[in-house]
mmCIF file of C-alpha atoms in Angstrom:
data_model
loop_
_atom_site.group_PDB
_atom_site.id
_atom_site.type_symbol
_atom_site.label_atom_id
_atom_site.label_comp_id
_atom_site.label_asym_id
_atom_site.label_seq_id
_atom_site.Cartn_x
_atom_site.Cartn_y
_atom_site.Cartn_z
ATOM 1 C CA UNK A 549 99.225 77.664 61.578
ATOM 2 C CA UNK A 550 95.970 78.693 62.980
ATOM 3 C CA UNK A 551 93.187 77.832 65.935
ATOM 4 C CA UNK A 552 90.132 78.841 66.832
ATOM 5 C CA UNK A 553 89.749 80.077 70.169
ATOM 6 C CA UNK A 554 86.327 79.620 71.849
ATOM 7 C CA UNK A 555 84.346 82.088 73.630
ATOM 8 C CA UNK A 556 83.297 80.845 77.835
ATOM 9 C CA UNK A 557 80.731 83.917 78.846
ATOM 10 C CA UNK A 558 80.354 81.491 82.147
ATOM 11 C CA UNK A 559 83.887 82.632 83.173
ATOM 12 C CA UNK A 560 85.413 85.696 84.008
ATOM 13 C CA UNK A 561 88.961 87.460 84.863
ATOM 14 C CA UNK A 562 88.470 86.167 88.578
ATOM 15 C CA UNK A 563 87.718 81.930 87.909
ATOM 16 C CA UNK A 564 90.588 80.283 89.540
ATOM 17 C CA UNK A 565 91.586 76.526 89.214
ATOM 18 C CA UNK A 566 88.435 74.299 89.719
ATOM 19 C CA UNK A 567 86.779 76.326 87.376
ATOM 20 C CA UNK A 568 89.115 76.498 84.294
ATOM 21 C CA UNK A 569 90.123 73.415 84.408
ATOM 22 C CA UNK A 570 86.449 72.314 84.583
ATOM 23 C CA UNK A 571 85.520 74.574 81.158
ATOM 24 C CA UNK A 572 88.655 72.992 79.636
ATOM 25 C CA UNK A 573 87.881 69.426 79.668
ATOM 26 C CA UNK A 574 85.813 70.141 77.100
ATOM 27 C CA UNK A 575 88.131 71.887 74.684
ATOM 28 C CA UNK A 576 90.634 70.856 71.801
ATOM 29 C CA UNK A 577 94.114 70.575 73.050
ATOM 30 C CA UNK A 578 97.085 71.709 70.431
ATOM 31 C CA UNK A 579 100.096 69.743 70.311
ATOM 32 C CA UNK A 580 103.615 71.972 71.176
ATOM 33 C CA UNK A 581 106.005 69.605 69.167
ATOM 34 C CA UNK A 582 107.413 70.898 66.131
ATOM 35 C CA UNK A 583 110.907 70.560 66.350
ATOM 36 C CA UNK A 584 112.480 73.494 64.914
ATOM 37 C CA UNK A 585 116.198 72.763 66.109
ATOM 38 C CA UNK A 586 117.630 68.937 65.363
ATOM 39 C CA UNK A 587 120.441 69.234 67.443
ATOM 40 C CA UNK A 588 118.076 69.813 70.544
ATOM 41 C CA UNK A 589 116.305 65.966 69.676
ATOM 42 C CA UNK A 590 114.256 65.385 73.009
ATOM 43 C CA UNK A 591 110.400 65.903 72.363
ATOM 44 C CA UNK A 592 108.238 65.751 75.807
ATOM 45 C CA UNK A 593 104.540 65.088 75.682
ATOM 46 C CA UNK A 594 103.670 68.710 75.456
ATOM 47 C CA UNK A 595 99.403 70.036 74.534
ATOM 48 C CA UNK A 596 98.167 73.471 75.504
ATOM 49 C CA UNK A 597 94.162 74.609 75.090
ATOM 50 C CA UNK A 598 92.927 77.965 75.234
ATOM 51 C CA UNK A 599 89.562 80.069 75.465
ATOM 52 C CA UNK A 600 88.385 83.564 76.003
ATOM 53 C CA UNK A 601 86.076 85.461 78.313
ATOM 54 C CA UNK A 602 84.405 88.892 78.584
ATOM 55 C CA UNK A 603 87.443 89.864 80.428
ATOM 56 C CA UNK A 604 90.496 87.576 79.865
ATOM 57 C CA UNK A 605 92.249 84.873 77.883
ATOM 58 C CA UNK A 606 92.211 81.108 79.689
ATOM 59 C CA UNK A 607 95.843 79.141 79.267
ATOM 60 C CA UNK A 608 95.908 75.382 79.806
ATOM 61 C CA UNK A 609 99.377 73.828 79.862
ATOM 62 C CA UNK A 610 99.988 69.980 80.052
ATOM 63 C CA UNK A 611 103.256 68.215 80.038
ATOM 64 C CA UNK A 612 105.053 65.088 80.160
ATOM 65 C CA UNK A 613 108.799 64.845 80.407
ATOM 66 C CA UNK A 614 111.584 62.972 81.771
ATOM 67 C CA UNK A 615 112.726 65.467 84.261
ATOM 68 C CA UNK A 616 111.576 68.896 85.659
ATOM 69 C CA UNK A 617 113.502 72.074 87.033
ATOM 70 C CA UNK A 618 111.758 74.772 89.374
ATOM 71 C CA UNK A 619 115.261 76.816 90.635
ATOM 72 C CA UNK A 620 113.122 80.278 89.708
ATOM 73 C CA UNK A 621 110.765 81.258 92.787
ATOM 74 C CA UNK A 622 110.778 84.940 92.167
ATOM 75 C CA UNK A 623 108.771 86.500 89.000
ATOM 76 C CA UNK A 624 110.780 87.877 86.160
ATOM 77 C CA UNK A 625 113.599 85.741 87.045
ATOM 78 C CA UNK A 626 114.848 83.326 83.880
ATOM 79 C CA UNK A 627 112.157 80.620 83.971
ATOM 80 C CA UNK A 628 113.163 79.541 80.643
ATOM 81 C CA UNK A 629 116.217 78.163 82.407
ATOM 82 C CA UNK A 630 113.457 75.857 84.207
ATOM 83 C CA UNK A 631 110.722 73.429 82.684
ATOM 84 C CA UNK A 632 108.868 75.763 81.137
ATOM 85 C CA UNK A 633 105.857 76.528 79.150
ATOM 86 C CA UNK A 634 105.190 79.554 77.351
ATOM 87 C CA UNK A 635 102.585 82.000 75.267
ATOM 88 C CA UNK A 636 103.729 85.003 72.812
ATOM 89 C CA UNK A 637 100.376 86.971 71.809
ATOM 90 C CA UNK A 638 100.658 89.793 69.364
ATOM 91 C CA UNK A 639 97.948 92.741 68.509
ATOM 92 C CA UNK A 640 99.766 94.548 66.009
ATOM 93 C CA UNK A 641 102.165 92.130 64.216
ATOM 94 C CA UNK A 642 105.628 93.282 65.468
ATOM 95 C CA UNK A 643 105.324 94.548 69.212
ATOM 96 C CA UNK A 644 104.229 91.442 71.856
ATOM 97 C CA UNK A 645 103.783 90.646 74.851
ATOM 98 C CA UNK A 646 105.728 87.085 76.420
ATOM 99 C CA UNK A 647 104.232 85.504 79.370
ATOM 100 C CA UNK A 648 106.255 82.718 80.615
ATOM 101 C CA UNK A 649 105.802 79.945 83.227
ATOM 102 C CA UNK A 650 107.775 77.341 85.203
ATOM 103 C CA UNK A 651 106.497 74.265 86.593
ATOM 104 C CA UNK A 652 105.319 76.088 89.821
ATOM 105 C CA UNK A 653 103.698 79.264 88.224
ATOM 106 C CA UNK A 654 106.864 81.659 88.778
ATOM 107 C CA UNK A 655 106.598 83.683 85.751
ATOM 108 C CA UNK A 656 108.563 86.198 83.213
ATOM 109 C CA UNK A 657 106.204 88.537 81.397
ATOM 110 C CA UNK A 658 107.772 91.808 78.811
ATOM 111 C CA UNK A 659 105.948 93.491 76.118
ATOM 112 C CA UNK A 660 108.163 94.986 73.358
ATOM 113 C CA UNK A 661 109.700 94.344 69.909
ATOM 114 C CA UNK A 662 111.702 91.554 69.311
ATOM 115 C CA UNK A 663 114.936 93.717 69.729
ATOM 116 C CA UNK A 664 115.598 92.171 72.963
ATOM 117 C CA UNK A 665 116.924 95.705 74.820
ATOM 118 C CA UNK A 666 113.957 97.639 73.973
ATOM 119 C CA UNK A 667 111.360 95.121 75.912
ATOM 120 C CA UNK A 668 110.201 95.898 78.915
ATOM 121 C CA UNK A 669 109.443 93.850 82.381
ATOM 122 C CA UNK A 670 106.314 93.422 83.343
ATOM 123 C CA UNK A 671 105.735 95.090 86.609
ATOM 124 C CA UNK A 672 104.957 92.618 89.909
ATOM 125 C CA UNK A 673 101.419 94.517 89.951
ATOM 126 C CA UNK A 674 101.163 93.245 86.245
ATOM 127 C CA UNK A 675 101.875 90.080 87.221
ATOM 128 C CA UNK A 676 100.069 89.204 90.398
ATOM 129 C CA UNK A 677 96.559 90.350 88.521
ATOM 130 C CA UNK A 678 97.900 86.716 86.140
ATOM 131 C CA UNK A 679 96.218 83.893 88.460
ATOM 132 C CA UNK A 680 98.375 80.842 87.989
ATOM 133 C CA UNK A 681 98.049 77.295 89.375
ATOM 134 C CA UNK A 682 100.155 74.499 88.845
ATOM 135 C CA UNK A 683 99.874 70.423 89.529
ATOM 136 C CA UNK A 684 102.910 68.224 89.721
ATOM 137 C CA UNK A 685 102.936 63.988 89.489
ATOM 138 C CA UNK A 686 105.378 61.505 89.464
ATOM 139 C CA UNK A 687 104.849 59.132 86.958
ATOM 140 C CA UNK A 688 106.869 55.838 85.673
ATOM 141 C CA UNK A 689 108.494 57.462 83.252
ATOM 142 C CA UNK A 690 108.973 60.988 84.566
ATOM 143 C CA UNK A 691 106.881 63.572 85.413
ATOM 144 C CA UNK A 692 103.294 65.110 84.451
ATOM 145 C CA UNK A 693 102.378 68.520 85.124
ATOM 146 C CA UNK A 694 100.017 71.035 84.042
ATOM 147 C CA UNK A 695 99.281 74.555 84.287
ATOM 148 C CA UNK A 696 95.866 77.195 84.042
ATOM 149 C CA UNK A 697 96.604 80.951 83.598
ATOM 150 C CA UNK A 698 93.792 83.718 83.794
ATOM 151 C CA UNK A 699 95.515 86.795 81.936
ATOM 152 C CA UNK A 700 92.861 89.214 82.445
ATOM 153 C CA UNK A 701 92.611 92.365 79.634
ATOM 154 C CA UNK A 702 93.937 94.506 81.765
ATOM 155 C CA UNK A 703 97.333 93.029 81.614
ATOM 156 C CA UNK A 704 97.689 94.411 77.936
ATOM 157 C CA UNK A 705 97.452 97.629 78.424
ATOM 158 C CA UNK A 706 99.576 98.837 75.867
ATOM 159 C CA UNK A 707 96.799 97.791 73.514
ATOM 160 C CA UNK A 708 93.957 98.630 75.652
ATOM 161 C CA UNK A 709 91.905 95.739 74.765
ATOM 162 C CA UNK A 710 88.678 95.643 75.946
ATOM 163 C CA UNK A 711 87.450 92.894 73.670
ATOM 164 C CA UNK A 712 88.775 90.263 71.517
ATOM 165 C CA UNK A 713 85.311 88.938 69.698
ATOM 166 C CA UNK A 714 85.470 87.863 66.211
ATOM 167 C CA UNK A 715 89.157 89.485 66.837
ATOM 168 C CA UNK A 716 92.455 88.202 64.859
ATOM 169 C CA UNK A 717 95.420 88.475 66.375
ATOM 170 C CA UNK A 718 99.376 86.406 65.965
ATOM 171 C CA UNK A 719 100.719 84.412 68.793
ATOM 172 C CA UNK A 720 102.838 80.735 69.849
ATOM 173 C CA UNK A 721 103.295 78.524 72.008
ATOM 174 C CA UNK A 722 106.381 76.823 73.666
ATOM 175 C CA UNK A 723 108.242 74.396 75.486
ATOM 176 C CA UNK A 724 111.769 74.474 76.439
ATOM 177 C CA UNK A 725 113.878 73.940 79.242
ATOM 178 C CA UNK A 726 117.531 75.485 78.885
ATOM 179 C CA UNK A 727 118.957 73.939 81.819
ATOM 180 C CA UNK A 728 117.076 70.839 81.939
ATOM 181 C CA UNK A 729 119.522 67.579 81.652
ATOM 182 C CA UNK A 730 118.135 67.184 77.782
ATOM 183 C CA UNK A 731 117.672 71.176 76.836
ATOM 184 C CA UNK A 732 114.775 71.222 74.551
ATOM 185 C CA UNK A 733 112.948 73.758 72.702
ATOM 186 C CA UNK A 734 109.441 73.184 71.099
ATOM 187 C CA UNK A 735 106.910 75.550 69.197
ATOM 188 C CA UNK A 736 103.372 75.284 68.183
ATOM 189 C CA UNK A 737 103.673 77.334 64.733
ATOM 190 C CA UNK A 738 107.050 76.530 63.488
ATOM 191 C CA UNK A 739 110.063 78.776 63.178
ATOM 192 C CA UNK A 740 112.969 78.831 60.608
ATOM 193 C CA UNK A 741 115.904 80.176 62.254
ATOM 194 C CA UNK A 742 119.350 78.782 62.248
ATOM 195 C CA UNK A 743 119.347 78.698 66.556
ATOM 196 C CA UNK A 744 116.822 78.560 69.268
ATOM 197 C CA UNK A 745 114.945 82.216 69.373
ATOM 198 C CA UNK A 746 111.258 82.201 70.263
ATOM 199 C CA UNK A 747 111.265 86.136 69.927
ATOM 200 C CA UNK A 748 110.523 86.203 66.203
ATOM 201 C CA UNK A 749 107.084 87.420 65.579
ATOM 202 C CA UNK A 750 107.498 86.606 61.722
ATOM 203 C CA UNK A 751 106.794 83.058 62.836
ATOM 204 C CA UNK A 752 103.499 83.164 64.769
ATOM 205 C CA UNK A 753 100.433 81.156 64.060
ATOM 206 C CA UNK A 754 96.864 82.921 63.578
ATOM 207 C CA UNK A 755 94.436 82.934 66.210
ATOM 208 C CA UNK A 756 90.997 83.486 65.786
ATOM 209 C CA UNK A 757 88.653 84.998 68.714
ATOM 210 C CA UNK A 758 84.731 83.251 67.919
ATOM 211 C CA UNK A 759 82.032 85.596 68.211
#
């Protein structure tokens, strides 16, 4: 799996909701629906877009499902747990960093190797640079909701990345929901492992930065 993700010079670590959502209404949106574990059968409605700036990688989350979950109102508590989207970005192809989102922007963010006692929390300053905004509907059949992030550079500092033009790096994309009434655990790039682990960099998708 692969994408190419556009460059927006007209944005900027600091654009907030109006804004992104604005530049993203005019990007490609990637399903999240392969279904990697068929004991786990439910499949929301689930699309994510994203973009670059000068200074920060754009997230765009939108989701349809029968029921949501938003228990998690402090940061680096188990969102997962909750509806939740997700976005796994590597620079070096084993050590990553996991950025994680409920329905209401509380978020879980690590950096590490996938041996799961070796990661490390993000700190709350690391965090609160993330600008995240969330919108929540009813609908007939459940529930939409969508979500923007602004990760600015400076959040992987372990890599010091000051650009990402014409850049290659490894990443996914999820949806799950552990504690949902129907758990459910979606990828973008698919994964082939006998249970539900998104923490397996072997199975990330390609992304291309445009120049």
């Amino acid at each position: 799996m692969s994408l190419e993700v556009p460059y927006i010079p007209s944005l900027d670590s600091t654009a907030t909701g109006k804004a992104i959502r604005s530049v993203f209404s005019m990007i490609e949106a990637h399903a999240i629906a392969s279904l990697n574990w068929k004991e786990y059968y439910y499949v929301p409605k689930v699309s994510f877009k994203i973009a670059y700036t000068d200074e920060s990688i754009l997230l765009y989350y939108e989701v349809f499902e029968k029921h949501i979950r938003a228990a998690y109102l402090h940061n680096n508590e188990p969102v997962y747990r909750d509806s939740c989207v997700e976005f796994f970005i590597s620079f070096d192809g084993s050590n990553y960093y996991n950025f994680e989102f409920n329905c209401i922007g509380t978020m879980l963010s690590a950096y590490g190797s996938q041996i799961m006692e070796k990661r490390q929390l993000a700190s709350q300053d690391r965090i609160g640079s993330i600008y995240r905004d969330t919108n929540i509907h009813a609908t007939p059949n459940g529930v939409q909701w969508d979500l923007v992030a602004n990760i600015p550079f400076s959040v992987f500092k372990e890599d010091s990345i000051n650009s990402l033009k014409a850049r290659e790096c490894l990443a996914n994309f999820y949806k799950c929901g552990d504690d949902l009434p129907i758990p459910h655990f979606l990828s973008w790039a698919p994964i082939d492992h006998p249970k539900p682990n998104f923490h397996l960099p072997a199975f990330f998708g390609k992304l291309h930065f445009t120049s």
